[in-house]
Coordinates of C-alpha atoms in Angstrom, one line a residue:
Chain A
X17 CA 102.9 119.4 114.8
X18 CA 101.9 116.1 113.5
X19 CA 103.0 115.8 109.4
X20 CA 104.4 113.4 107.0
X21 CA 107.1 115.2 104.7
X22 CA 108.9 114.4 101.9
X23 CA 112.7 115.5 102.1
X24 CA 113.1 116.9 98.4
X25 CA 110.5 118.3 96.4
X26 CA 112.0 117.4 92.9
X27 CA 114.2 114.5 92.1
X28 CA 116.0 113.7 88.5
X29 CA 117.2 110.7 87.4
X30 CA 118.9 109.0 84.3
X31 CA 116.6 106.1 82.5
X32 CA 117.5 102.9 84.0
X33 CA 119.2 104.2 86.5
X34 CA 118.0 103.6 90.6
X35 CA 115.9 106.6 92.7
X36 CA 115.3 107.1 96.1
X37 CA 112.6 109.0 97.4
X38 CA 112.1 109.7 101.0
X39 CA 110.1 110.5 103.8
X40 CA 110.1 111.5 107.3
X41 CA 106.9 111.3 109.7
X42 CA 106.4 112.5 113.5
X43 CA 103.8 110.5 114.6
X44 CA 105.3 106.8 116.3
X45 CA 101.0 105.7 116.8
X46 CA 101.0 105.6 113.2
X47 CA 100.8 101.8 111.9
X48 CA 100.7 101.8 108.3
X49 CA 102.1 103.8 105.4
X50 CA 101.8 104.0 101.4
X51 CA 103.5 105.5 98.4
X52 CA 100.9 106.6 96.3
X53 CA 101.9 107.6 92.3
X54 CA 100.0 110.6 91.0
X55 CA 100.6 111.6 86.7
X56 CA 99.2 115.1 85.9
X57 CA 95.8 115.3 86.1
X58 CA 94.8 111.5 87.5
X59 CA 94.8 110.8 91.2
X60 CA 96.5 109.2 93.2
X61 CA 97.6 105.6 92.4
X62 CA 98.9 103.0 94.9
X63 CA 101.9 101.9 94.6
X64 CA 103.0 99.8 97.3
X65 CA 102.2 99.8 101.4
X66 CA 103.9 98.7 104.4
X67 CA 103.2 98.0 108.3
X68 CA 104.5 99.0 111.3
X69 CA 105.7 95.2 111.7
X70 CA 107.9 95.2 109.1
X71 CA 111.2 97.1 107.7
X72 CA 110.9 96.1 104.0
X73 CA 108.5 95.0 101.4
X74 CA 109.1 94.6 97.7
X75 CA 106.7 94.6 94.8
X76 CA 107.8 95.1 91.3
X77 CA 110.7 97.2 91.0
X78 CA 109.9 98.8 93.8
X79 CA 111.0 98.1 97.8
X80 CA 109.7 100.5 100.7
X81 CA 111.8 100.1 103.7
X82 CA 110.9 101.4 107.0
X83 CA 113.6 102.5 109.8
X84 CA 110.6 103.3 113.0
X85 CA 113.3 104.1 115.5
X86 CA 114.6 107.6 113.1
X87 CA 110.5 107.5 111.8
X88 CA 112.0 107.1 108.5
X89 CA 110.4 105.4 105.1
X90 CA 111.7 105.3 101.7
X91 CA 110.6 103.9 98.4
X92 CA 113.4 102.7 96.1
X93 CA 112.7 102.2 92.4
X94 CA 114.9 99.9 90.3
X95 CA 115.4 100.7 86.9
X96 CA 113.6 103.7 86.4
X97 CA 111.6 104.0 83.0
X98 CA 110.1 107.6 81.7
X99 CA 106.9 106.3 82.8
X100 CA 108.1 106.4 86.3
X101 CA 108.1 110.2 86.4
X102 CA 105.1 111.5 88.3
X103 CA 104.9 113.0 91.9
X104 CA 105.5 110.5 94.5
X105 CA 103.2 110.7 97.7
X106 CA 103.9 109.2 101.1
X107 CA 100.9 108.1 103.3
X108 CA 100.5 107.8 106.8
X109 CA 97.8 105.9 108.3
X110 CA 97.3 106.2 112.0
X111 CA 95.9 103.7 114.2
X112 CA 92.7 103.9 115.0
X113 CA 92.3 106.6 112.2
X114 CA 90.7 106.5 108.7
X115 CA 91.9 109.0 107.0
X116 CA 94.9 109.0 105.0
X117 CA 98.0 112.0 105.9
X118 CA 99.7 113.0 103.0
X119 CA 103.0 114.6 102.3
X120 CA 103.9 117.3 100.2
X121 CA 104.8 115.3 97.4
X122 CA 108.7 114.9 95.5
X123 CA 108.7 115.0 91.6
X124 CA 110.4 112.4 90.2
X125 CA 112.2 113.2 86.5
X126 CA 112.9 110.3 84.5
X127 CA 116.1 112.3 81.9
X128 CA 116.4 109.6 78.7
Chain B
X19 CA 86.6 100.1 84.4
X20 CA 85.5 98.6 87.9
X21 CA 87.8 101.5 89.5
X22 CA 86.6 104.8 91.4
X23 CA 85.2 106.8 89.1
X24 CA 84.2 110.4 89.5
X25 CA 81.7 113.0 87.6
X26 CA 82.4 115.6 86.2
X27 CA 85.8 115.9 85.6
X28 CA 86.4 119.7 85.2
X29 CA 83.7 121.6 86.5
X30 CA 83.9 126.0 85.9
X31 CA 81.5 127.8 88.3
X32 CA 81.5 131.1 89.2
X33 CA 81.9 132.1 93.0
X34 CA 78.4 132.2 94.8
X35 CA 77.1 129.3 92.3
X36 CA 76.4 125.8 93.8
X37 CA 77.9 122.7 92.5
X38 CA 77.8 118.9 93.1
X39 CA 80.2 116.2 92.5
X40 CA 79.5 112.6 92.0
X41 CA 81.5 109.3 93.5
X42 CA 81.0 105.9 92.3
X43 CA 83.5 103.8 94.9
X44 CA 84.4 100.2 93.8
X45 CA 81.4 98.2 94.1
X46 CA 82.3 95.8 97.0
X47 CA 83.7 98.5 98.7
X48 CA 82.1 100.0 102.2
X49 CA 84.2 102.9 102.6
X50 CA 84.3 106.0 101.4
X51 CA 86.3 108.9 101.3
X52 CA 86.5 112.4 100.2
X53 CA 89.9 114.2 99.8
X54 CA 90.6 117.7 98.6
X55 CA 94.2 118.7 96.9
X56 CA 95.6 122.3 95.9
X57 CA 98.0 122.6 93.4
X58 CA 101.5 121.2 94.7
X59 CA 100.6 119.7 97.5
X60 CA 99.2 116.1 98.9
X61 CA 95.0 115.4 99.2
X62 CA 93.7 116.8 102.5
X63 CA 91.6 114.4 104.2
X64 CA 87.6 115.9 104.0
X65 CA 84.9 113.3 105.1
X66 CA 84.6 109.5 105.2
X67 CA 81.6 106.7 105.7
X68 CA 81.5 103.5 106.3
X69 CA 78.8 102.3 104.4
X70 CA 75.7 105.0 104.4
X71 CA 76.6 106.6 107.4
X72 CA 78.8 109.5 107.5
X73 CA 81.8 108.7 110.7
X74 CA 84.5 111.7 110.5
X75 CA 84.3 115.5 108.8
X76 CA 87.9 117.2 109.1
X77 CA 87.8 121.0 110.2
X78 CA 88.0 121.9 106.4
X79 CA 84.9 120.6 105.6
X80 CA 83.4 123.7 106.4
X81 CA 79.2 124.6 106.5
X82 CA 79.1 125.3 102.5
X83 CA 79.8 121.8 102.0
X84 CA 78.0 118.7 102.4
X85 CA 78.5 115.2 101.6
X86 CA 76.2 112.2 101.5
X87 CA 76.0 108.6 101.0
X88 CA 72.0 107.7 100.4
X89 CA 72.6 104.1 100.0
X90 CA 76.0 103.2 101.1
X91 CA 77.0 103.4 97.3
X92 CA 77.5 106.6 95.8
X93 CA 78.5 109.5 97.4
X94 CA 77.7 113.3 96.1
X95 CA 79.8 116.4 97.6
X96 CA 78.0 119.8 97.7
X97 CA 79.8 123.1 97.9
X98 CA 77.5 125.8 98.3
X99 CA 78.1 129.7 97.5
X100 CA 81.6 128.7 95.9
X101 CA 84.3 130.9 96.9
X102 CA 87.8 131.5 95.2
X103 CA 89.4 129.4 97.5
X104 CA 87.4 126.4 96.8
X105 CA 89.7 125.9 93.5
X106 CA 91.1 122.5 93.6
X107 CA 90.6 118.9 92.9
X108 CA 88.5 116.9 94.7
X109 CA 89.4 113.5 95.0
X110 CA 87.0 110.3 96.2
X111 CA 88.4 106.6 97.6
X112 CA 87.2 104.0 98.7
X113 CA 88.3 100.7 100.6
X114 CA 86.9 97.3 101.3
X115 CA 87.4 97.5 105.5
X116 CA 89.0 99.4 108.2
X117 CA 92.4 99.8 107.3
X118 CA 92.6 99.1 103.9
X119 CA 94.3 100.3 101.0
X120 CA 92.2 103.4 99.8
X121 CA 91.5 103.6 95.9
X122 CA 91.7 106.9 94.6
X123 CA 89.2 108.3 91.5
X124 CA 90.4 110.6 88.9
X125 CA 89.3 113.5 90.6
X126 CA 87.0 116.4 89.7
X127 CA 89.1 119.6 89.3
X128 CA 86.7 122.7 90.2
X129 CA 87.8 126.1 89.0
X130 CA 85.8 129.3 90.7
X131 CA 86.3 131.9 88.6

């Protein structure tokens, strides 16, 4: 069926060092994704978003690139600090559609 | 804070009781959403309007719940006769147009005992 995964479910990392989290979805309609940041017991925060147009957008320390023809996103985080570890959640909007599709989530672990 | 904010924060009920949460989107903001996540997974999609007027209900939204929007600002979520299963947090956004990046609320986190 239709579903926006997340290939790992936990994910360490050394302080400073660079993470990778991905994701994989199905649907090709879908025109816009997110990477939401969630900390235990607060909701979801947005973290950076990117269109079916593109293939890569960067914000501060962060860069989501998009590969459409494998239906493929990432998020890449330069530098990771301790308060980078939270659950990372991609987003699938499809067109047409309001509503937000989540993924399962990956864990990231900042180790000092 | 102009950010989503959501009341209460923890609510305890026991099963059968009814309970109501609270949304207050970002002001300028038209829509509104209602998500629900369980613990280790990513928010399910519940209910949205666009202003007062209530557009989409997911399949999970069963008959025990109910979700308004009186005046196109806040929003209140009903679950009546809780069950068990109703545990989780319950998660309100809101965005400025059709397509827009959805902010998310702190969440009220129901327990049923």
């Amino acid at each position: 069926g239709e579903s926006v995964g997340l290939h790992l479910p936990t994910l360490s990392v050394q302080e400073g060092d660079n993470s990778i989290i991905n994701c994989a979805y199905s649907n090709s309609a879908s025109d816009y994704f997110i990477w939401y940041k969630q900390e235990s017991g607060k909701g979801p925060q947005f973290i950076i978003d990117i269109r079916s147009n593109m293939d890569k957008r960067q914000g501060q320390r962060v860069t989501v690139l998009l590969n459409k023809t494998v239906k493929h996103l990432s998020l890449q985080i330069a530098a990771t600090q301790p308060g980078d570890s939270a659950v990372y959640f991609c987003a699938e909007n499809r067109k047409g559609a309001q509503k937000l599709v989540f993924g399962q989530g990956t864990r990231l672990t900042i180790n000092p | 804070d102009t950010g989503v904010s959501q009341d209460p924060r923890h609510k305890i009920t026991k099963r059968g009781q009814n309970v109501t949460f609270r949304c207050d989107p970002i002001s300028e903001h038209n829509r509104l959403y209602w998500y629900r996540q369980t613990l280790g997974q990513g928010p399910e999609f519940l209910t949205y309007f666009q202003n007062e007027a209530q557009l989409e209900k997911s399949r999970l939204l069963s008959d025990r719940f109910s979700a308004e929007r009186p005046k196109g600002s806040f929003s209140t979520l009903e679950i009546q006769r809780t069950e068990q299963g109703d545990s989780a947090m319950y998660l309100c956004a809101s965005s400025l147009d059709k397509g827009g990046e959805q902010y998310f609320g702190p969440g009220t986190r129901l327990t049923v005992t």
